[in-house]
Coordinates of C-alpha atoms in Angstrom, one line a residue:
Chain A
M42 CA -13.8 1.8 45.8
G43 CA -14.9 5.0 48.4
A44 CA -17.9 6.8 47.1
V45 CA -16.0 9.6 46.0
E46 CA -13.8 7.4 43.0
R47 CA -17.1 5.8 42.6
K48 CA -18.0 9.9 41.5
T49 CA -14.5 10.1 39.6
L50 CA -15.0 6.8 37.4
G51 CA -18.6 7.3 36.8
T52 CA -18.1 10.6 35.4
H53 CA -15.0 9.6 33.1
R54 CA -17.4 7.5 32.1
M55 CA -19.8 9.6 30.5
K56 CA -16.9 11.6 29.0
P57 CA -18.1 12.8 25.8
L58 CA -15.3 11.9 23.4
L59 CA -16.4 12.5 20.3
T60 CA -18.8 15.2 19.6
T61 CA -21.2 16.3 17.0
R62 CA -22.1 19.7 16.0
S63 CA -25.5 20.9 13.6
L64 CA -23.2 18.5 11.4
S65 CA -24.7 17.7 7.8
V66 CA -23.4 14.8 5.7
G67 CA -23.6 13.6 2.5
H68 CA -22.2 13.4 -1.3
G69 CA -22.3 16.8 -3.0
A70 CA -24.1 19.7 -1.9
L71 CA -27.3 17.1 -0.7
P72 CA -27.8 16.3 2.6
L73 CA -28.2 13.0 3.8
I74 CA -28.8 13.3 7.1
S75 CA -28.5 17.3 8.9
D76 CA -28.3 19.1 11.8
I77 CA -26.9 15.9 13.7
N78 CA -26.4 17.2 17.4
C79 CA -24.9 13.8 19.1
E80 CA -22.3 12.3 21.1
L81 CA -20.1 9.1 21.4
R82 CA -19.4 8.5 25.7
A83 CA -16.7 7.1 27.0
G84 CA -17.6 3.0 28.3
E85 CA -20.7 3.3 26.0
L86 CA -21.5 0.5 22.9
V87 CA -23.7 2.5 19.9
A88 CA -25.5 1.1 17.3
L89 CA -26.8 3.1 14.2
I90 CA -29.6 1.8 13.2
G91 CA -31.1 3.3 8.8
V92 CA -32.3 1.6 5.7
N93 CA -30.4 0.7 3.6
G94 CA -28.8 3.9 1.5
G95 CA -29.6 5.8 4.4
G96 CA -26.3 7.7 5.6
K97 CA -24.5 4.7 7.4
S98 CA -21.7 4.8 5.6
T99 CA -20.9 8.1 4.9
L100 CA -21.8 9.1 8.4
L101 CA -19.0 6.6 9.8
N102 CA -16.8 7.7 7.3
T103 CA -17.7 11.6 8.0
L104 CA -17.1 10.7 12.3
A105 CA -13.3 9.4 11.0
G106 CA -12.8 12.4 9.0
L107 CA -12.6 10.3 5.8
H108 CA -15.4 12.3 4.5
A109 CA -15.9 15.8 4.4
P110 CA -19.0 17.4 6.4
I111 CA -21.3 19.4 3.7
S112 CA -22.0 21.5 6.9
G113 CA -21.0 21.8 11.2
D114 CA -18.6 20.0 13.0
V115 CA -17.0 16.7 14.4
L116 CA -15.0 17.4 18.0
L117 CA -12.7 14.4 19.3
E118 CA -12.9 15.4 22.8
D119 CA -12.6 19.6 22.5
S120 CA -10.2 19.4 18.8
P121 CA -11.7 19.7 15.5
L122 CA -11.7 16.5 13.8
R123 CA -10.7 18.8 10.9
Q124 CA -7.9 20.6 12.0
M125 CA -6.0 17.2 12.4
S126 CA -3.6 16.0 10.6
A127 CA -4.7 12.3 9.5
A128 CA -1.5 11.3 11.8
Q129 CA -3.2 12.9 14.9
R130 CA -6.7 11.7 13.4
A131 CA -5.9 8.2 13.8
R132 CA -4.5 8.3 17.3
H133 CA -8.2 9.1 18.0
I134 CA -10.2 7.1 15.9
A135 CA -10.2 3.7 15.2
L136 CA -11.9 2.5 11.7
V137 CA -13.8 -1.4 10.8
L138 CA -14.7 -0.9 7.4
T139 CA -17.5 -3.3 5.8
G140 CA -15.9 -6.5 4.4
R141 CA -11.8 -8.0 4.5
P142 CA -10.0 -6.2 2.8
Q143 CA -7.1 -7.3 -0.1
A144 CA -4.2 -7.8 2.3
G145 CA -2.0 -9.3 -0.8
L146 CA 0.5 -11.6 1.9
L147 CA -0.4 -10.0 5.2
D148 CA -0.2 -13.0 8.4
V149 CA -2.9 -12.0 11.0
H150 CA -0.6 -10.9 13.1
T151 CA 1.6 -9.0 10.6
L152 CA -1.8 -6.9 9.7
V153 CA -3.1 -6.2 13.3
A154 CA 0.8 -5.2 14.0
L155 CA -0.4 -2.6 11.7
G156 CA -2.3 -0.8 14.2
R157 CA 0.3 0.0 15.7
Q158 CA 1.0 3.0 12.9
P159 CA 0.1 5.7 14.5
W160 CA 2.2 5.2 17.3
T161 CA 6.0 4.3 15.5
G162 CA 8.5 5.6 14.3
H163 CA 9.4 6.3 11.0
F164 CA 10.0 2.5 9.8
G165 CA 7.3 1.0 12.1
R166 CA 9.4 -1.0 14.5
L167 CA 7.5 -2.1 16.9
S168 CA 8.7 -2.1 20.6
A169 CA 7.9 -4.5 23.5
E170 CA 4.7 -2.0 24.7
D171 CA 3.0 -2.3 20.9
L172 CA 4.0 -5.7 20.9
R173 CA 2.5 -6.6 23.6
Q174 CA -0.9 -3.9 22.9
V175 CA -0.5 -6.2 19.4
D176 CA -0.7 -9.3 21.4
A177 CA -3.4 -8.2 24.3
A178 CA -5.2 -7.2 20.7
M179 CA -5.2 -11.0 19.5
E180 CA -6.2 -12.5 22.1
A181 CA -9.3 -10.0 23.4
T182 CA -11.1 -11.3 20.0
G183 CA -9.6 -15.0 19.9
I184 CA -7.2 -14.8 17.3
A185 CA -4.1 -15.6 18.5
P186 CA -4.2 -19.3 17.4
F187 CA -4.1 -17.9 14.1
A188 CA -1.5 -15.7 14.2
N189 CA 0.5 -16.6 11.5
R190 CA -2.1 -17.8 8.7
S191 CA -2.7 -15.2 6.2
L192 CA -6.2 -13.6 6.5
Q193 CA -7.1 -15.4 3.1
H194 CA -7.3 -18.4 4.1
L195 CA -10.1 -17.3 7.5
S196 CA -13.4 -17.6 7.6
D197 CA -15.6 -14.6 7.2
G198 CA -16.3 -14.0 10.6
E199 CA -12.2 -14.7 11.4
A200 CA -11.6 -12.0 8.6
Q201 CA -13.7 -9.6 10.5
R202 CA -12.5 -10.3 13.9
V203 CA -8.8 -10.1 12.8
M204 CA -10.0 -6.2 11.8
I205 CA -11.3 -5.2 14.8
A206 CA -8.0 -7.2 16.8
R207 CA -6.6 -4.3 14.5
A208 CA -8.5 -1.3 15.6
L209 CA -8.0 -1.9 19.3
A210 CA -4.4 -2.5 18.8
Q211 CA -4.5 0.9 17.5
D212 CA -5.7 2.0 20.5
T213 CA -8.0 4.8 20.3
P214 CA -10.3 5.9 22.0
V215 CA -13.7 5.9 19.5
I216 CA -13.6 2.9 17.5
L217 CA -16.5 3.3 14.6
L218 CA -16.7 0.0 13.2
D219 CA -19.3 -0.2 9.3
E220 CA -21.2 -3.4 9.2
P221 CA -19.3 -5.7 11.4
M222 CA -22.1 -8.2 12.0
A223 CA -22.2 -8.7 8.2
F224 CA -21.4 -12.6 7.2
L225 CA -22.0 -13.6 10.5
D226 CA -24.2 -15.9 12.1
L227 CA -26.6 -15.3 15.2
V228 CA -23.8 -17.2 17.5
H229 CA -20.7 -14.6 16.3
R230 CA -23.2 -11.2 16.6
V231 CA -23.8 -12.1 20.1
R232 CA -20.0 -12.8 20.4
L233 CA -18.8 -9.9 19.0
L234 CA -21.3 -7.3 20.9
R235 CA -20.4 -9.2 24.0
L236 CA -16.6 -8.2 23.1
L237 CA -17.0 -5.0 21.9
R238 CA -19.3 -3.7 24.9
E239 CA -16.4 -5.4 27.3
L240 CA -14.2 -3.6 25.3
A241 CA -16.1 -0.4 25.7
R242 CA -16.6 -0.9 30.1
T243 CA -13.4 -1.7 30.4
R244 CA -11.3 0.9 28.6
S245 CA -13.2 3.6 29.0
K246 CA -13.8 3.7 25.4
A247 CA -17.1 4.5 22.4
V248 CA -17.8 2.5 19.9
L249 CA -20.3 3.0 17.0
L250 CA -21.6 0.8 14.8
S251 CA -23.7 0.7 11.5
T252 CA -26.5 -2.7 11.8
H253 CA -29.0 -4.3 10.3
D254 CA -29.5 -6.5 12.7
L255 CA -31.8 -4.2 15.2
Q256 CA -32.9 -7.4 17.5
T257 CA -29.4 -7.4 18.7
A258 CA -28.3 -3.7 18.5
L259 CA -31.8 -4.1 20.9
D260 CA -31.0 -6.1 23.1
L261 CA -26.8 -5.4 23.6
C262 CA -26.4 -1.2 22.8
D263 CA -26.8 0.7 25.5
R264 CA -27.6 3.9 22.8
V265 CA -29.5 3.4 20.0
L266 CA -28.9 6.1 16.8
L267 CA -31.3 6.0 14.9
I268 CA -31.1 7.5 11.2
H269 CA -34.8 8.9 10.7
G270 CA -35.3 10.0 7.1
N271 CA -32.8 13.5 7.4
A272 CA -32.5 13.5 10.6
L273 CA -30.6 10.9 13.8
W274 CA -32.6 10.1 15.9
S275 CA -30.2 9.1 20.1
G276 CA -31.7 7.4 22.7
S277 CA -31.8 4.1 24.7
A278 CA -32.4 0.4 23.6
Q279 CA -36.0 0.5 25.9
E280 CA -36.7 4.4 24.5
A281 CA -36.3 3.4 20.9
R282 CA -38.6 0.2 21.6
S283 CA -41.6 2.4 23.8
S284 CA -41.0 5.7 21.4
G285 CA -42.1 4.5 18.5
V286 CA -39.7 5.9 16.3
L287 CA -38.8 1.9 15.4
Q288 CA -42.1 2.1 13.7
E289 CA -41.6 5.2 11.7
V290 CA -38.9 4.5 10.4
F291 CA -39.8 0.5 9.4
A292 CA -42.9 1.7 8.6
G293 CA -42.0 1.7 4.3
E294 CA -40.4 -1.8 5.4
G295 CA -43.3 -4.0 5.7
L296 CA -41.9 -4.8 9.2
R297 CA -43.9 -3.5 12.4
F298 CA -42.9 -3.6 16.1
D299 CA -44.6 -5.0 18.5
P300 CA -44.7 -3.2 21.5
A301 CA -45.2 -6.2 23.8
S302 CA -42.4 -8.5 23.1
G303 CA -40.4 -6.1 21.8
S304 CA -39.3 -7.6 18.0
F305 CA -40.2 -7.0 14.8
R306 CA -42.6 -8.8 13.1
P307 CA -43.2 -8.8 9.3
A308 CA -46.3 -6.3 8.6
Chain B
M189 CA 11.9 -9.7 9.7
T190 CA 11.5 -13.0 10.8
R191 CA 14.8 -15.0 11.0
R192 CA 14.2 -16.9 7.8
N193 CA 14.0 -14.0 5.5
T194 CA 17.0 -12.6 7.2
I195 CA 19.1 -15.6 6.3
L196 CA 17.1 -16.0 2.7
L197 CA 18.3 -11.9 2.3
V198 CA 22.2 -12.4 3.9
A199 CA 21.9 -15.2 1.2
L200 CA 20.3 -13.6 -1.7
A201 CA 23.0 -11.0 -1.2
T202 CA 26.4 -13.2 -1.1
A203 CA 24.8 -14.9 -4.3
T204 CA 24.7 -11.4 -5.2
V205 CA 28.6 -10.6 -4.9
L206 CA 29.9 -13.7 -5.9
L207 CA 27.7 -13.0 -9.5
F208 CA 29.6 -9.2 -9.0
F209 CA 32.7 -10.7 -9.3
L210 CA 32.0 -13.6 -12.0
H211 CA 30.9 -10.5 -13.8
L212 CA 34.4 -9.4 -13.7
L213 CA 36.0 -12.1 -14.9
I214 CA 33.7 -13.1 -18.0
G215 CA 34.5 -11.4 -20.8
P216 CA 36.1 -10.9 -25.0
V217 CA 39.7 -10.8 -22.9
P218 CA 40.2 -13.9 -20.7
L219 CA 41.5 -12.3 -17.9
S220 CA 42.7 -14.3 -14.3
A221 CA 40.6 -14.2 -11.0
Q222 CA 44.7 -13.2 -10.0
V223 CA 44.9 -10.3 -12.7
V224 CA 40.9 -8.9 -12.3
M225 CA 41.7 -8.8 -8.0
D226 CA 45.4 -7.4 -8.4
A227 CA 43.6 -4.2 -10.6
L228 CA 40.9 -4.1 -8.3
F229 CA 42.4 -3.9 -4.9
S230 CA 45.6 -2.6 -5.6
G231 CA 45.6 0.4 -7.0
S232 CA 45.5 1.1 -10.3
V233 CA 47.7 -1.0 -12.0
A234 CA 48.6 1.1 -15.5
D235 CA 48.4 -1.8 -17.5
G236 CA 45.4 -3.4 -19.7
S237 CA 44.3 -5.7 -17.5
S238 CA 43.9 -3.9 -15.1
R239 CA 41.8 -0.9 -17.4
I240 CA 39.3 -3.5 -19.1
V241 CA 38.1 -4.5 -15.5
L242 CA 38.3 -1.0 -14.6
G243 CA 37.4 0.8 -16.4
V244 CA 35.4 -1.4 -18.1
R245 CA 34.1 -4.6 -16.7
L246 CA 33.6 -3.0 -13.0
P247 CA 30.9 0.1 -14.8
E248 CA 29.5 -2.8 -16.2
A249 CA 28.6 -4.9 -12.9
L250 CA 27.8 -1.5 -10.8
T251 CA 25.1 -0.4 -13.2
A252 CA 23.6 -3.8 -13.8
I253 CA 23.0 -3.5 -10.5
L254 CA 22.0 -0.1 -10.4
A255 CA 19.5 -0.3 -12.4
G256 CA 18.1 -4.1 -12.0
S257 CA 17.5 -2.1 -8.1
G258 CA 16.1 0.8 -9.5
L259 CA 13.6 -1.2 -12.7
A260 CA 12.5 -3.7 -9.4
A261 CA 11.9 -1.5 -6.7
C262 CA 10.1 0.5 -9.1
G263 CA 8.1 -2.3 -10.1
L264 CA 7.2 -2.8 -6.5
L265 CA 6.2 0.5 -5.8
M266 CA 4.2 0.3 -8.6
Q267 CA 2.1 -2.7 -7.6
T268 CA 1.9 -1.6 -3.8
L269 CA 0.9 1.6 -5.8
F270 CA -2.4 0.7 -8.5
R271 CA -2.9 -2.5 -6.6
N272 CA -2.5 -4.4 -9.2
P273 CA 0.1 -6.9 -9.4
L274 CA 0.6 -7.1 -13.3
A275 CA 2.1 -2.8 -12.6
G276 CA 5.0 -2.6 -14.3
P277 CA 7.7 0.0 -15.6
S278 CA 6.9 -1.1 -19.4
V279 CA 4.5 -2.4 -18.6
L280 CA 2.5 0.7 -18.0
G281 CA 4.1 2.4 -20.5
L282 CA 6.2 4.3 -18.3
S283 CA 9.1 2.8 -19.8
S284 CA 7.2 3.9 -23.3
G285 CA 7.3 7.4 -22.2
A286 CA 10.6 7.3 -21.2
S287 CA 11.6 6.6 -24.4
L288 CA 9.9 9.2 -26.7
G289 CA 11.3 11.2 -24.1
V290 CA 14.6 9.9 -25.3
A291 CA 13.6 9.7 -29.2
V292 CA 12.7 13.1 -28.9
L293 CA 16.1 15.0 -27.9
M294 CA 17.7 12.7 -29.9
L295 CA 16.4 11.6 -33.2
A296 CA 15.2 15.6 -32.2
R297 CA 17.4 17.3 -31.3
P298 CA 15.4 20.4 -30.4
V299 CA 18.2 23.0 -30.1
W300 CA 17.8 24.8 -27.5
I301 CA 18.2 22.7 -25.0
I302 CA 21.6 20.4 -26.0
A303 CA 23.2 23.8 -26.3
A304 CA 22.0 24.2 -22.8
L305 CA 22.5 21.5 -21.3
P306 CA 25.6 18.9 -21.7
S307 CA 23.8 16.1 -23.4
D308 CA 23.8 13.1 -20.8
L309 CA 22.3 15.5 -18.5
A310 CA 19.3 16.5 -21.3
V311 CA 18.7 12.8 -22.2
V312 CA 18.1 11.8 -18.1
I313 CA 15.8 15.5 -18.3
G314 CA 14.0 13.9 -21.5
S315 CA 13.5 10.9 -20.2
F316 CA 12.2 11.5 -16.6
L317 CA 10.3 13.8 -17.4
G318 CA 8.6 11.3 -20.4
A319 CA 8.0 9.0 -17.5
I320 CA 6.5 11.2 -15.5
G321 CA 4.2 12.2 -18.8
V322 CA 3.2 8.8 -18.4
L323 CA 3.3 8.2 -14.9
L324 CA 1.1 11.6 -14.6
L325 CA -1.7 10.1 -17.7
I326 CA -2.5 6.3 -15.9
M327 CA -2.8 8.3 -12.3
L328 CA -5.7 10.0 -14.4
A329 CA -7.1 7.4 -15.6
D330 CA -6.6 4.7 -11.7
R331 CA -8.8 8.1 -10.4
R332 CA -11.5 8.3 -13.4
M333 CA -11.7 4.2 -14.0
G334 CA -10.0 2.4 -10.4
D335 CA -10.7 -1.0 -12.3
G336 CA -7.0 -3.0 -13.3
V337 CA -8.0 -4.2 -15.9
A338 CA -8.4 -1.1 -18.1
L339 CA -6.0 0.7 -16.2
L340 CA -3.1 -1.8 -17.8
I341 CA -5.2 -1.6 -21.0
V342 CA -4.4 1.8 -20.6
G343 CA -0.5 1.9 -20.2
L344 CA -1.1 -0.4 -23.4
M345 CA -1.9 2.1 -25.5
V346 CA -0.2 4.7 -24.0
G347 CA 3.1 2.8 -25.0
Y348 CA 1.8 2.2 -28.5
L349 CA 1.5 5.6 -29.0
C350 CA 4.8 6.4 -27.7
G351 CA 6.0 3.3 -30.6
A352 CA 4.1 5.2 -33.0
I353 CA 5.6 9.2 -32.6
I354 CA 8.9 7.0 -32.5
D355 CA 8.3 5.8 -34.9
V356 CA 7.4 9.1 -36.9
L357 CA 10.6 9.9 -35.1
Q358 CA 13.0 7.8 -36.5
V359 CA 11.3 8.3 -40.3
A360 CA 12.2 11.8 -40.1
S361 CA 15.9 12.3 -39.4
P362 CA 19.5 11.1 -39.9
G363 CA 20.6 8.0 -40.3
S364 CA 23.4 8.5 -37.4
A365 CA 20.9 9.6 -35.2
L366 CA 18.8 6.8 -35.8
K367 CA 21.1 3.9 -35.3
G368 CA 22.7 5.6 -32.2
F369 CA 18.6 5.3 -30.5
V370 CA 18.2 1.8 -31.8
L371 CA 21.0 1.1 -29.5
W372 CA 20.0 2.6 -27.0
G373 CA 16.5 0.9 -27.8
M374 CA 17.8 -2.5 -27.0
G375 CA 18.8 -2.3 -24.0
S376 CA 22.6 -2.4 -22.2
F377 CA 24.5 -1.9 -19.2
S378 CA 28.3 -1.7 -20.7
S379 CA 27.2 1.8 -22.5
V380 CA 27.2 4.2 -18.5
V381 CA 30.9 5.0 -18.7
N382 CA 33.3 6.7 -16.2
D383 CA 31.6 10.2 -14.7
R384 CA 28.5 8.7 -16.1
L385 CA 28.3 6.7 -13.7
L386 CA 28.2 9.0 -11.8
W387 CA 24.7 10.3 -13.5
L388 CA 23.0 7.0 -12.9
A389 CA 24.2 6.5 -9.0
L390 CA 23.0 9.5 -7.9
P391 CA 19.4 9.4 -8.7
V392 CA 19.2 5.6 -8.4
I393 CA 20.1 5.8 -4.5
T394 CA 18.6 8.9 -4.0
G395 CA 15.3 7.1 -5.3
L396 CA 16.2 3.8 -3.4
L397 CA 16.3 5.4 0.0
A398 CA 13.2 7.0 -0.8
A399 CA 11.3 3.4 -1.1
V400 CA 13.1 2.5 1.9
L401 CA 11.3 6.2 3.4
L402 CA 7.8 4.8 2.5
M403 CA 8.6 1.1 3.7
K404 CA 5.8 1.8 6.4
P405 CA 3.0 3.9 4.7
L406 CA 3.2 1.5 2.0
N407 CA 2.3 -1.3 4.2
A408 CA -0.2 0.8 5.0
L409 CA -1.8 1.1 2.0
L410 CA -1.9 -2.9 0.9
L411 CA -5.1 -2.4 3.2
G412 CA -6.5 0.1 1.1
D413 CA -6.4 4.2 1.1
A414 CA -9.6 4.5 4.0
Y415 CA -7.6 2.2 5.8
A416 CA -4.5 3.6 5.3
S417 CA -5.9 6.7 6.1
S418 CA -7.2 5.9 9.2
L419 CA -3.9 5.0 10.1
G420 CA -3.1 8.1 10.0
V421 CA -0.5 8.1 6.1
P422 CA -1.3 11.7 4.6
V423 CA -2.9 9.4 1.1
Q424 CA -2.6 11.7 -1.7
R425 CA 0.6 13.0 -0.6
T426 CA 2.1 9.8 -0.2
R427 CA 0.6 8.4 -3.6
R428 CA 2.6 11.8 -5.1
M429 CA 5.4 10.7 -2.9
I430 CA 5.6 7.0 -4.5
M431 CA 4.1 8.4 -8.1
W432 CA 8.0 11.1 -8.6
T433 CA 9.5 7.9 -6.3
T434 CA 8.6 5.5 -9.5
G435 CA 9.3 8.0 -11.8
L436 CA 12.8 8.8 -11.3
L437 CA 13.7 5.4 -10.9
A438 CA 12.4 4.2 -13.9
G439 CA 13.3 7.5 -16.1
T440 CA 17.2 7.2 -14.7
V441 CA 18.0 3.3 -15.5
T442 CA 15.9 3.9 -19.4
A443 CA 17.3 7.4 -20.5
F444 CA 21.0 5.5 -19.2
C445 CA 20.6 1.8 -20.3
G446 CA 17.7 2.1 -22.4
P447 CA 14.1 0.4 -22.1
I448 CA 14.5 -2.5 -20.0
A449 CA 11.3 -5.2 -20.3
F450 CA 10.3 -7.1 -17.3
L451 CA 13.3 -6.6 -14.7
G452 CA 10.6 -4.4 -13.0
L453 CA 7.8 -6.6 -13.8
A454 CA 8.6 -9.7 -13.0
T455 CA 11.6 -9.2 -9.1
P456 CA 8.9 -8.3 -7.7
H457 CA 7.0 -11.7 -7.7
V458 CA 10.2 -13.9 -8.0
A459 CA 10.8 -12.3 -4.4
R460 CA 7.3 -12.5 -3.1
G461 CA 7.5 -16.4 -4.2
L462 CA 10.9 -16.4 -2.1
C463 CA 9.6 -14.8 1.4
R464 CA 7.0 -15.0 1.3
T465 CA 4.9 -11.5 2.7
S466 CA 3.8 -8.2 1.1
D467 CA 4.9 -6.4 4.2
H468 CA 7.9 -3.9 2.3
R469 CA 10.1 -4.2 5.5
T470 CA 11.0 -7.3 4.1
L471 CA 10.3 -7.0 0.7
L472 CA 11.4 -4.4 -0.3
P473 CA 15.4 -5.4 0.8
V474 CA 14.5 -8.6 -1.4
T475 CA 12.9 -7.4 -4.3
I476 CA 16.0 -5.4 -4.5
V477 CA 18.4 -7.7 -3.9
C478 CA 16.7 -9.3 -6.2
G479 CA 16.8 -7.1 -9.1
A480 CA 20.4 -6.9 -8.8
F481 CA 20.9 -10.1 -8.6
L482 CA 19.0 -10.4 -12.3
A483 CA 19.9 -8.2 -13.8
L484 CA 24.2 -9.4 -13.5
F485 CA 22.6 -12.8 -14.1
C486 CA 20.9 -11.3 -17.4
D487 CA 24.3 -9.4 -18.8
L488 CA 26.0 -12.7 -18.1
I489 CA 24.5 -14.5 -20.2
V490 CA 25.1 -11.3 -23.0
K491 CA 28.4 -11.5 -22.2
L492 CA 29.6 -15.5 -22.5
P493 CA 31.5 -16.7 -24.9
G494 CA 29.7 -17.3 -27.9
V495 CA 26.6 -15.0 -27.7
S496 CA 28.1 -11.9 -28.2
G497 CA 25.8 -9.4 -30.0
L498 CA 22.6 -10.5 -28.0
P499 CA 20.6 -7.9 -26.8
L500 CA 20.0 -7.5 -23.8
N501 CA 16.5 -6.6 -24.0
A502 CA 15.7 -9.7 -25.7
V503 CA 17.8 -12.2 -22.1
T504 CA 15.2 -10.4 -20.2
S505 CA 12.1 -10.7 -22.0
L506 CA 13.7 -14.5 -22.7
L507 CA 13.5 -14.8 -19.0
G508 CA 11.4 -12.7 -17.6
A509 CA 7.8 -13.1 -19.6
P510 CA 7.9 -16.9 -18.9
V511 CA 8.7 -15.9 -15.3
V512 CA 5.2 -14.2 -15.1
A513 CA 3.2 -16.4 -17.3
W514 CA 4.2 -19.5 -14.7
V515 CA 3.6 -17.3 -11.4
L516 CA 0.0 -16.7 -12.4
W517 CA 0.1 -20.0 -14.2
S518 CA 0.9 -21.9 -10.6
G519 CA -2.2 -20.4 -8.9
K520 CA -0.1 -19.8 -6.4
R521 CA -2.1 -17.5 -3.5
W522 CA 1.0 -15.4 -3.7
A523 CA 1.1 -15.2 -7.2
R524 CA -1.7 -13.1 -7.7
T525 CA -1.9 -10.1 -5.1
V526 CA 0.4 -7.5 -4.5

């Protein structure tokens, strides 16, 4: 690969896919987090961290266009999110919510194929390309073996992977995940983050996930967004460890951040 | 649609066509299959038997098909809309609302409406408005409470309320009007003849087409509003379209055939049990054909020699209530889901 090509690839990977401008989010008139100016760039896996009730889900829902911002803008590449229809939005952002949905009697394959809805015609008929995308998404998440099983018969971890496969099949530049690691044990959390990081890198996606699992997030994510009181702090995992911001955020939580080991200890 | 479900749908459709011809054969006047076929296919022979087949039995069979498929589709839409397996036109008070609309027109007889519209159309409009009115109330309750059980209770209360107002209207109205209304309330597929059939067919077919056009967003709604929106479904607009479609289907069928119990609630469960999926691209066609089949079957029992005079509603309840109870009792995984 020549120098020019590598440079193009590099800039492509760093292209901001989602940008916020002086965004304030919350319910009613009172903002939970205000004046957010951040970017999600192609190829990076970003963790959103904060205490319970701090506004993680509200921020994710606002970025996904499901919740109106109090003020400010969310831009997808260059177009403002609030001017987009639901159908246009669905081609840019895929969303994975926390917990498993009551999906009626849908088998895994049908459920993952719902992710193709933004791209299919009026009756949702799947083309060969759609089916290829569905198969690829199931392959990537390792759920192909239970394509014909119902969601109710899967474990929490398997169900979580099904919903992630659905988001992958949606084939969007941005993927937002609300607590995808809840209910997963350490092995599955690490496996999931590795999968998301690889997807971000190989397909130049921007992946943002909220989590309570600081350790795993700091180890495996490229960048961290920290909800610090009313503001959003952004930086690399290394910066988060060394800058003291983690101590401030979790000071009242009975946790002490130990810079030497880079991990938390009970205070 | 999987191979299994395609075969299932074809088999069901074939069974419905057979039942349709059986329906034409049975009645108070015994007619041979040969006579029925002649009357159907060799044009209008001007004798009595052909008049029975073309003027009485054919409209009744067609009405049963339209009403059954319309109510079944309506029930399925409501179950998905409210994400509640117990939703249905008769349970959530839609039929009661439609009855109230019809009662106001048939019993209270507001002169200004009757003078302005042909009476059949007035009944349809009254019934449709009644159904939509109740549906609006239910949707309001759904948004406010967001709880399936509370919603069902509100539906029942609305049903009782409509029933009480109808009782008041009945006490205050003359005997002749009352008799017509009571007969209408027992449910029947036999009163839709001649050009009235067209007035039933047009709205029902429109409603069924609308339901077919809604299959894709209905599938997304199975995952809940947030996921549906993230998949590109304009949720509020889609919910309104589903609501108008259910109102049109339940309102029209109730106007012409009376408040038919259980068909709308039970048929989607039967269809789900048969095809074992919630994918509306499979489930909706199966439900529609199942509805037509069950309506024909119930009407056939009403027409059987020896039981004449049995109200249609008694038959649909006798068959429907145990089906719904069994579906919930059996604990099968397709039973308690939408």
